[in-house]
Coordinates of C-alpha atoms in Angstrom, one line a residue:
Chain M
M703 CA 139.0 113.6 75.2
T704 CA 137.4 114.3 78.6
N705 CA 139.2 113.5 81.8
P706 CA 138.9 109.8 82.3
Y707 CA 138.8 110.2 86.1
E708 CA 135.7 112.5 85.7
V709 CA 134.0 109.9 83.6
L710 CA 134.4 107.3 86.3
G711 CA 133.5 109.9 89.0
V712 CA 136.7 109.3 91.0
S713 CA 139.5 111.7 92.1
P714 CA 142.8 111.4 90.2
D715 CA 144.6 110.1 93.3
A716 CA 142.1 107.3 94.0
S717 CA 143.6 103.9 94.6
D718 CA 143.5 101.2 91.9
D719 CA 140.8 99.3 93.9
E720 CA 138.6 102.4 94.2
I721 CA 138.8 102.9 90.5
K722 CA 138.0 99.2 89.8
K723 CA 135.0 99.5 92.1
A724 CA 133.8 102.7 90.5
Y725 CA 134.2 101.1 87.1
R726 CA 132.3 98.0 88.1
E727 CA 129.4 100.0 89.5
L728 CA 129.1 102.0 86.3
A729 CA 129.4 99.0 84.1
K730 CA 126.6 97.3 86.0
K731 CA 124.5 100.5 85.8
Y732 CA 124.9 100.8 82.0
H733 CA 124.8 97.1 81.2
P734 CA 122.9 96.4 78.0
D735 CA 120.6 94.0 79.7
N736 CA 119.1 96.8 81.7
Y737 CA 118.2 98.6 78.5
A738 CA 117.1 95.8 76.2
D739 CA 114.1 97.2 74.2
S740 CA 114.5 100.6 75.8
P741 CA 114.3 103.7 73.6
L742 CA 117.5 104.7 75.4
A743 CA 119.4 101.5 74.5
D744 CA 121.9 103.3 72.3
V745 CA 122.4 106.0 74.9
A746 CA 123.3 103.4 77.5
E747 CA 125.6 101.7 75.0
Q748 CA 127.4 105.0 74.3
K749 CA 127.8 105.6 78.0
M750 CA 129.2 102.1 78.5
K751 CA 131.7 102.8 75.7
E752 CA 132.8 106.0 77.4
V753 CA 133.3 104.2 80.7
N754 CA 135.2 101.4 79.1
E755 CA 137.5 103.9 77.3
A756 CA 138.1 105.9 80.5
Y757 CA 138.9 102.8 82.4
D758 CA 141.4 101.6 79.8
E759 CA 142.9 105.0 79.6
I760 CA 143.5 105.1 83.3
N761 CA 145.0 101.7 83.3
R762 CA 147.3 102.6 80.5
M763 CA 148.4 105.8 82.3
R764 CA 149.0 104.0 85.5
Q765 CA 150.9 101.1 84.0
K766 CA 153.1 103.5 82.1
G767 CA 153.9 105.2 85.5
K768 CA 154.8 101.9 87.0
G769 CA 157.0 101.1 84.0
T770 CA 155.6 97.7 83.3
G771 CA 154.8 98.7 79.8
S772 CA 152.3 96.0 79.2
S773 CA 149.0 97.5 78.4
G774 CA 145.9 95.6 77.3
S775 CA 142.2 96.1 77.4
T776 CA 141.0 95.1 80.8
S777 CA 137.5 96.4 80.5
Y778 CA 134.4 94.3 79.9
S779 CA 133.5 94.2 76.2
S780 CA 130.0 95.2 75.7
T781 CA 128.0 92.5 74.1
G782 CA 125.9 94.2 71.6
G783 CA 122.6 92.6 71.9
Y784 CA 120.6 94.9 69.7
S785 CA 121.2 93.4 66.3
S786 CA 117.7 92.6 65.0
N787 CA 117.5 89.0 64.1
G788 CA 114.7 89.3 61.7
S789 CA 116.4 90.3 58.5
S790 CA 114.4 87.8 56.5
S791 CA 111.1 88.7 58.0
Q792 CA 108.3 90.4 56.2
F793 CA 108.5 93.3 58.7
Y794 CA 112.1 94.1 58.0
S795 CA 111.3 97.7 57.3
V796 CA 109.4 98.0 60.5
R797 CA 112.3 96.8 62.5
I798 CA 114.6 99.4 60.8
Y799 CA 112.1 102.1 61.6
I800 CA 111.9 101.1 65.3
Q801 CA 115.7 100.9 65.5
R802 CA 115.9 104.5 64.2
N803 CA 113.1 105.6 66.6
M804 CA 110.8 106.4 63.7
I805 CA 107.7 105.0 65.5
Q806 CA 105.0 106.7 63.4
E807 CA 106.4 105.2 60.2
A808 CA 106.7 101.8 61.8
E809 CA 103.1 102.0 63.1
Q810 CA 101.8 103.1 59.7
V811 CA 103.3 100.0 58.0
L812 CA 101.9 97.7 60.7
D813 CA 98.5 99.3 60.6
N814 CA 98.3 98.8 56.8
T815 CA 99.0 95.0 57.2
P816 CA 95.9 93.1 56.3
E817 CA 94.3 91.1 59.2
G818 CA 95.4 87.7 57.7
N819 CA 99.1 88.6 57.9
R820 CA 99.1 89.6 61.5
T821 CA 101.5 87.0 62.9
A822 CA 103.1 86.7 66.3
E823 CA 105.8 89.0 65.0
W824 CA 103.3 91.6 64.0
Y825 CA 102.0 91.6 67.6
Y826 CA 105.5 91.8 68.9
L827 CA 106.4 94.8 66.8
K828 CA 103.2 96.5 67.5
G829 CA 104.0 96.0 71.2
M830 CA 107.5 97.4 70.6
C831 CA 106.1 100.6 69.0
A832 CA 103.8 101.1 72.0
Y833 CA 106.7 100.4 74.3
R834 CA 108.9 103.0 72.6
K835 CA 106.1 105.6 73.0
G836 CA 105.8 104.8 76.7
W837 CA 102.4 103.2 76.3
N838 CA 103.3 100.3 78.6
D839 CA 99.8 98.9 79.1
Q840 CA 99.2 98.3 75.4
A841 CA 102.8 97.1 75.0
R842 CA 102.2 94.3 77.6
T843 CA 99.0 93.1 76.0
Y844 CA 100.7 92.9 72.6
F845 CA 103.8 91.1 73.9
Q846 CA 101.6 88.6 75.8
T847 CA 99.7 87.9 72.6
A848 CA 102.9 87.4 70.6
V849 CA 104.2 85.0 73.3
N850 CA 100.9 83.1 73.3
M851 CA 101.0 82.7 69.5
D852 CA 104.6 81.6 69.4
P853 CA 105.8 80.4 72.8
T854 CA 109.1 79.2 71.5
N855 CA 110.4 82.6 70.3
Q856 CA 113.1 84.0 72.5
E857 CA 112.8 87.5 71.3
Y858 CA 109.1 87.8 72.2
Q859 CA 109.7 86.0 75.5
S860 CA 112.5 88.4 76.5
A861 CA 110.4 91.5 75.7
N862 CA 107.6 90.1 77.7
N863 CA 109.9 89.2 80.6
T864 CA 111.4 92.7 80.7
A865 CA 107.9 94.2 80.9
N866 CA 106.9 91.9 83.7
R867 CA 110.2 92.5 85.6
Q868 CA 109.4 96.2 85.4
G869 CA 106.0 95.5 86.9
N870 CA 107.8 94.3 90.0
Y871 CA 110.0 97.4 90.5
N872 CA 112.1 96.5 93.5
Y873 CA 115.4 98.0 92.3
G874 CA 116.2 99.6 95.7
G875 CA 115.0 96.6 97.6
Y876 CA 111.8 98.5 98.5
Q877 CA 108.9 96.1 97.8
T878 CA 105.7 97.5 96.5
G879 CA 102.6 95.5 97.0
G880 CA 100.0 94.7 99.7
N881 CA 101.8 92.1 101.7
M882 CA 105.3 93.8 101.7
G883 CA 106.5 97.1 103.0
G884 CA 103.0 98.6 103.2
G885 CA 103.4 98.7 106.9
T886 CA 100.1 97.1 107.8
S887 CA 100.6 93.4 107.5
S888 CA 104.3 93.2 108.2
G889 CA 105.5 93.1 111.8
C890 CA 103.0 92.9 114.6
T891 CA 100.0 95.1 115.0
C892 CA 98.2 96.2 118.1
C893 CA 95.8 93.3 117.6
D894 CA 98.7 90.8 117.6
I895 CA 100.1 92.2 120.8
C896 CA 96.8 92.0 122.5
A897 CA 96.2 88.5 121.3
A898 CA 99.7 87.5 122.4
Y899 CA 99.2 89.1 125.8
M900 CA 95.9 87.3 126.3
C901 CA 97.5 84.0 125.4
A902 CA 100.4 84.6 127.7
D903 CA 97.9 85.6 130.4
C904 CA 96.0 82.4 129.9
L905 CA 99.1 80.3 130.2
C906 CA 100.1 82.2 133.3
S907 CA 96.8 81.7 135.0
C908 CA 96.9 78.0 134.0
C909 CA 100.2 77.6 135.6
R910 CA 99.1 79.4 138.8
S911 CA 96.0 77.3 139.2
G912 CA 98.1 74.2 138.7
C913 CA 100.6 75.2 141.3
Chain A
M1389 CA 100.6 118.5 89.7
F1390 CA 99.6 116.6 92.8
G1391 CA 102.3 116.3 95.4
Y1392 CA 103.3 112.6 94.8
L1393 CA 107.0 113.2 94.2
Q1394 CA 108.1 112.9 97.7
V1395 CA 111.2 111.7 99.6
Q1396 CA 111.2 108.9 102.1
K1397 CA 112.5 110.8 105.1
S1398 CA 113.5 107.8 107.1
E1399 CA 115.9 106.6 104.4
L1400 CA 117.6 110.0 103.9
L1401 CA 120.8 111.2 105.5
V1402 CA 120.3 114.1 107.8
R1403 CA 122.4 116.4 105.6
E1404 CA 120.3 115.3 102.6
W1405 CA 117.1 116.0 104.4
D1406 CA 118.5 119.5 105.3
A1407 CA 119.5 120.1 101.6
Y1408 CA 116.0 119.0 100.5
R1409 CA 114.4 121.3 103.0
A1410 CA 116.7 124.1 101.9
V1411 CA 115.5 123.7 98.2
Y1412 CA 111.9 123.7 99.4
C1413 CA 112.4 126.8 101.5
G1414 CA 114.4 128.5 98.7
L1415 CA 111.5 127.8 96.2
C1416 CA 109.0 129.1 98.8
R1417 CA 110.9 132.3 99.2
Q1418 CA 111.1 132.8 95.4
M1419 CA 107.3 132.4 95.1
G1420 CA 106.9 135.2 97.6
K1421 CA 109.3 137.4 95.5
D1422 CA 107.9 136.6 92.1
Y1423 CA 104.2 136.4 92.9
S1424 CA 102.9 137.0 96.3
F1425 CA 102.8 135.9 99.9
L1426 CA 99.5 134.0 99.2
S1427 CA 100.9 132.1 96.3
R1428 CA 103.4 130.4 98.6
L1429 CA 100.6 128.3 99.9
S1430 CA 100.3 126.5 96.6
L1431 CA 103.9 125.2 96.8
S1432 CA 104.1 121.5 96.0
Y1433 CA 106.5 118.7 96.4
D1434 CA 106.3 118.0 92.7
C1435 CA 107.7 121.5 91.8
T1436 CA 110.3 121.1 94.5
F1437 CA 111.5 118.0 92.6
Y1438 CA 111.5 120.0 89.4
A1439 CA 113.5 122.8 90.9
M1440 CA 116.0 120.4 92.4
L1441 CA 116.4 118.7 89.1
L1442 CA 117.1 122.0 87.3
L1443 CA 119.6 123.0 90.0
S1444 CA 121.3 119.6 89.7
L1445 CA 121.4 119.6 85.9
D1446 CA 123.1 123.0 85.8
R1447 CA 125.1 122.4 89.0
A1448 CA 123.7 125.8 89.9
C1449 CA 123.4 125.3 93.7
T1450 CA 126.5 126.9 95.2
G1451 CA 125.8 126.7 98.9
F1452 CA 123.3 127.4 101.6
D1453 CA 122.2 130.6 103.4
K1454 CA 120.8 130.9 106.8
G1455 CA 117.5 132.6 107.3
R1456 CA 114.1 132.6 108.9
C1457 CA 110.8 131.2 107.7
R1458 CA 108.3 133.8 106.7
F1459 CA 105.4 131.8 108.0
N1460 CA 106.9 131.1 111.3
P1461 CA 109.5 133.7 112.3
L1462 CA 110.6 131.6 115.2
K1463 CA 111.8 128.8 112.9
K1464 CA 115.2 129.1 111.4
C1465 CA 115.8 127.6 108.0
D1466 CA 118.4 127.2 105.3
F1467 CA 117.9 128.4 101.8
A1468 CA 119.7 126.6 98.9
R1469 CA 121.5 129.2 96.8
C1470 CA 120.6 129.2 93.2
E1471 CA 122.6 130.6 90.4
N1472 CA 120.2 129.9 87.5
D1473 CA 116.5 130.4 87.0
A1474 CA 115.5 127.0 88.6
Y1475 CA 113.4 128.6 91.3
S1476 CA 111.8 131.1 89.0
K1477 CA 110.9 128.4 86.6
A1478 CA 109.6 126.1 89.3
A1479 CA 107.6 128.9 90.8
A1480 CA 106.1 129.7 87.4
L1481 CA 105.2 126.1 86.8
T1482 CA 103.5 126.0 90.2
V1483 CA 101.2 128.9 89.6
I1484 CA 100.4 127.8 86.0
T1485 CA 99.5 124.2 87.0
V1486 CA 97.5 125.4 90.0
Y1487 CA 95.6 127.8 87.8
Y1488 CA 94.6 125.1 85.4
K1489 CA 93.8 122.7 88.2
L1490 CA 91.4 125.3 89.5
L1491 CA 89.8 125.6 86.1
D1492 CA 89.4 121.9 86.0
D1493 CA 87.9 121.8 89.5
L1494 CA 85.2 124.3 88.4
T1495 CA 83.7 121.7 86.1
D1496 CA 83.6 118.8 88.5
S1497 CA 83.2 119.6 92.1
G1498 CA 80.5 120.5 94.7
F1499 CA 79.0 123.9 95.4
L1500 CA 81.2 124.9 98.3
K1501 CA 84.4 124.0 96.6
R1502 CA 83.3 125.8 93.5
L1503 CA 82.8 128.9 95.6
L1504 CA 86.3 128.7 97.0
V1505 CA 87.7 128.1 93.6
R1506 CA 85.9 131.2 92.3
L1507 CA 87.5 133.2 95.0
L1508 CA 91.0 132.0 94.3
Q1509 CA 90.8 132.1 90.5
P1510 CA 91.4 135.8 89.9
F1511 CA 94.6 135.7 91.9
F1512 CA 96.0 132.7 90.1
G1513 CA 94.8 134.1 86.8
H1514 CA 96.9 137.2 87.4
W1515 CA 99.9 135.2 88.5
R1516 CA 99.5 132.8 85.6
K1517 CA 99.6 135.7 83.2
K1518 CA 102.8 136.9 84.7
A1519 CA 104.4 133.5 84.6
A1520 CA 103.3 132.9 81.1
K1521 CA 104.9 136.1 80.0
R1522 CA 108.2 135.0 81.4
Y1523 CA 108.1 131.3 80.4
P1524 CA 105.8 131.0 77.4
A1525 CA 107.0 127.4 76.7
L1526 CA 105.9 126.2 80.1
E1527 CA 102.5 127.7 79.8
A1528 CA 102.1 126.3 76.3
A1529 CA 103.0 122.8 77.5
V1530 CA 100.4 122.9 80.3
A1531 CA 97.7 124.4 78.2
R1532 CA 98.2 121.8 75.5
M1533 CA 97.9 119.1 78.2
M1534 CA 94.6 120.4 79.5
D1535 CA 93.1 120.4 76.0
A1536 CA 94.4 116.9 75.1
Q1537 CA 93.2 115.6 78.5
R1538 CA 89.6 116.8 77.9
A1539 CA 89.6 115.3 74.4
A1540 CA 91.0 112.0 75.7
E1541 CA 88.5 111.7 78.5
Q1542 CA 85.5 112.6 76.3
S1543 CA 86.4 109.9 73.8
G1544 CA 86.5 107.3 76.7
A1545 CA 90.1 106.5 76.0
G1546 CA 92.1 103.5 77.3
M1547 CA 94.7 103.8 80.0
D1548 CA 97.7 104.7 77.7
E1549 CA 95.7 107.4 75.8
A1550 CA 94.4 108.9 79.1
A1551 CA 97.8 109.1 80.7
H1552 CA 99.4 110.5 77.5
P1553 CA 98.7 114.2 78.0
T1554 CA 100.1 114.5 81.5
A1555 CA 103.1 112.3 80.5
Q1556 CA 103.8 114.3 77.4
M1557 CA 103.5 117.6 79.4
L1558 CA 106.1 116.7 81.8
A1559 CA 108.3 115.3 79.0
E1560 CA 108.0 118.6 77.2
V1561 CA 108.7 120.6 80.4
L1562 CA 111.9 118.6 81.2
T1563 CA 113.2 118.5 77.6
L1564 CA 113.3 122.3 77.6
E1565 CA 116.4 121.9 79.8
A1566 CA 118.2 119.5 77.4
R1567 CA 121.6 120.6 76.2
D1568 CA 122.1 118.0 73.5
E1569 CA 120.1 115.4 71.6
M1570 CA 121.2 112.6 74.0
Q1571 CA 120.1 114.5 77.1
R1572 CA 116.9 115.4 75.4
R1573 CA 116.0 111.8 74.8
I1574 CA 116.9 110.8 78.4
L1575 CA 114.8 113.7 79.8
Q1576 CA 112.0 112.8 77.4
E1577 CA 111.8 109.2 78.8
L1578 CA 112.2 110.3 82.4
G1579 CA 109.6 113.0 82.1
Y1580 CA 107.2 110.8 80.1
Q1581 CA 107.3 107.9 82.6
T1582 CA 107.2 110.1 85.6
G1583 CA 104.3 112.1 84.2
R1584 CA 102.5 108.9 83.4
W1585 CA 103.1 107.7 87.0
I1586 CA 101.7 110.9 88.4
Y1587 CA 98.5 110.7 86.3
L1588 CA 97.9 107.1 87.1
M1589 CA 98.6 107.7 90.8
D1590 CA 96.0 110.5 90.7
A1591 CA 93.6 108.1 89.0
A1592 CA 94.1 105.4 91.6
D1593 CA 93.7 108.0 94.3
D1594 CA 90.4 109.3 92.9
L1595 CA 88.9 105.9 91.8
E1596 CA 86.4 105.6 94.6
K1597 CA 85.3 109.2 94.3
D1598 CA 85.0 109.0 90.5
R1599 CA 83.0 105.8 90.7
K1600 CA 80.4 107.6 92.8
S1601 CA 80.2 110.7 90.7
G1602 CA 80.6 108.9 87.4
N1603 CA 83.6 111.0 86.3
F1604 CA 86.1 109.5 83.9
N1605 CA 88.7 107.2 85.4
P1606 CA 91.0 104.9 83.5
F1607 CA 90.8 102.2 86.2
A1608 CA 87.0 102.3 86.4
Q1609 CA 86.4 100.2 83.3
L1610 CA 88.8 97.5 84.3
R1611 CA 87.5 94.0 85.1
T1612 CA 90.4 92.3 87.0
E1613 CA 90.1 90.2 90.1
D1614 CA 92.9 91.9 91.9
L1615 CA 92.7 95.6 91.1
Q1616 CA 95.4 96.7 93.5
A1617 CA 97.9 94.2 92.2
Y1618 CA 97.2 95.4 88.7
Q1619 CA 97.6 99.1 89.7
T1620 CA 100.8 98.3 91.5
S1621 CA 102.2 96.5 88.4
V1622 CA 101.2 99.4 86.0
L1623 CA 102.6 102.0 88.3
N1624 CA 105.8 100.0 88.9
Q1625 CA 106.5 99.8 85.3
C1626 CA 106.4 103.6 85.0
L1627 CA 108.9 103.9 87.9
A1628 CA 111.2 101.2 86.5
R1629 CA 111.4 103.0 83.1
A1630 CA 111.8 106.4 84.8
Y1631 CA 114.6 105.0 86.9
D1632 CA 116.4 103.4 83.9
A1633 CA 116.3 106.8 82.2
Y1634 CA 117.4 108.6 85.4
Q1635 CA 120.4 106.3 85.7
L1636 CA 121.7 107.7 82.4
L1637 CA 121.7 111.3 83.7
P1638 CA 125.1 112.2 85.1
L1639 CA 123.8 114.1 88.2
I1640 CA 126.1 114.9 91.0
D1641 CA 124.4 117.4 93.3
F1642 CA 121.4 116.1 95.3
K1643 CA 122.1 112.6 93.8
G1644 CA 121.4 110.9 97.1
I1645 CA 118.0 112.7 97.3
F1646 CA 117.0 111.7 93.8
D1647 CA 118.0 108.1 94.5
N1648 CA 115.9 108.2 97.6
M1649 CA 112.9 109.5 95.8
L1650 CA 112.9 107.1 92.9
L1651 CA 113.8 104.0 95.0
Y1652 CA 112.0 104.6 98.2
G1653 CA 109.9 107.8 98.2
F1654 CA 107.8 107.2 95.1
P1655 CA 107.2 103.5 95.8
A1656 CA 106.2 104.3 99.4
K1657 CA 103.8 106.9 98.3
Q1658 CA 102.4 104.5 95.7
N1659 CA 101.8 101.9 98.4
T1660 CA 99.9 104.3 100.6
V1661 CA 97.7 105.4 97.6
V1662 CA 97.0 101.9 96.2
Y1663 CA 96.6 100.1 99.5
R1664 CA 95.0 103.0 101.5
R1665 CA 91.5 101.7 101.3
Q1666 CA 92.7 98.3 102.7
E1667 CA 94.4 100.1 105.6
E1668 CA 91.3 102.2 106.4
Q1669 CA 89.2 99.0 106.6
H1670 CA 91.9 97.4 108.7
D1671 CA 91.9 100.4 111.1
K1672 CA 88.1 100.1 111.5
S1673 CA 88.3 96.4 112.3
V1674 CA 90.9 97.0 115.0

């Protein structure tokens, strides 16, 4: 097994709190919610597992050192959210293909579906194929159609929400968009300063004349 | 490539800025060594990003050397030491992409620019041959992209199809570095979404020009009320997915710089490209 301290990116003489902090950060980073629908979902899951194991391992070693002897899993358990819930659906094979990253095969089955059978699920899966390929624009159109056809379905809703959330990319707190962070409309411009100065000037002269 | 992969200097630590400069200067020096003095002028931020990524993946940067800039002997600069072929590869990618960009410019630009391109082309043609001999896989990826791009644009493709060749090219270039299947898939997603972002940024940048000249542009056919908000959302999604993939790469060296680029540098650049026209109008009104 690899060195558990290396997995967490801390030095072996880090304090318990430092280790907990490092662990929490990594767990947040690899959290399955961040990778729902992503082609890298399983990679994130694997990383999460490694981090959990490393954290447990360190805790075990340290507790042994202290002689308390009680060891138990203290890490977060990953909630596997990837089980496809459509085992009874007519597109079961498509879901399996997508899960295995066999996008071409999945698309073939979908494209051979007659027009009459193109349900909300069909649009959702079509969107999922596009998403896996990185074709975000088509994916969003398909997801939106699926949601419009069946607004109550959680699965379609969540895929659509993920895509929309990505459209707002403000992970680092840096806002993209016209009214924020662009530098023009935030803060005060030359024009504002001039206007403010003129206003102030007016007020002043008003006062003086009144005096 | 087009120089969109920049850092946000104001958010960098001073030592990070120094390290970034040192990679840039190191790559510049390598271009002088491998190709020629003139080729250094074609150095781009995009290839600096590529070189830095290769250095970080292999943990191949072992320190910094002091030296002087060849263009300005009065200026002292640091060079990032490189124990693998990151610089050579990035230099090769630079001359190959510039060569193909010149070819592309020949078909759609004015007389004066065409004349300039004709003058430069033999040099880059020669360097490209040299680079292709050393790194045939890089050359193949870029050549494939150019063919696919032409085909996609001639068939009047949608946005996803139009962005696919560039995205796929960068994905192929990055996956060359993968050491196992897991890393290959991470680099595929990172490369694909970053490449897609670069293509769409270029399209947003050229929209006005392409509308006038009638050249292909994936944003030209769109009928949305708020084009800028739409562009922002499309570009954001590429960055979000690239960032998610990047998070899975266990990078240590230059980590702060990469974080800066993905979280601040790229979005800032995106804002200036998408909202530039508005700013220009604003300036006029003032």
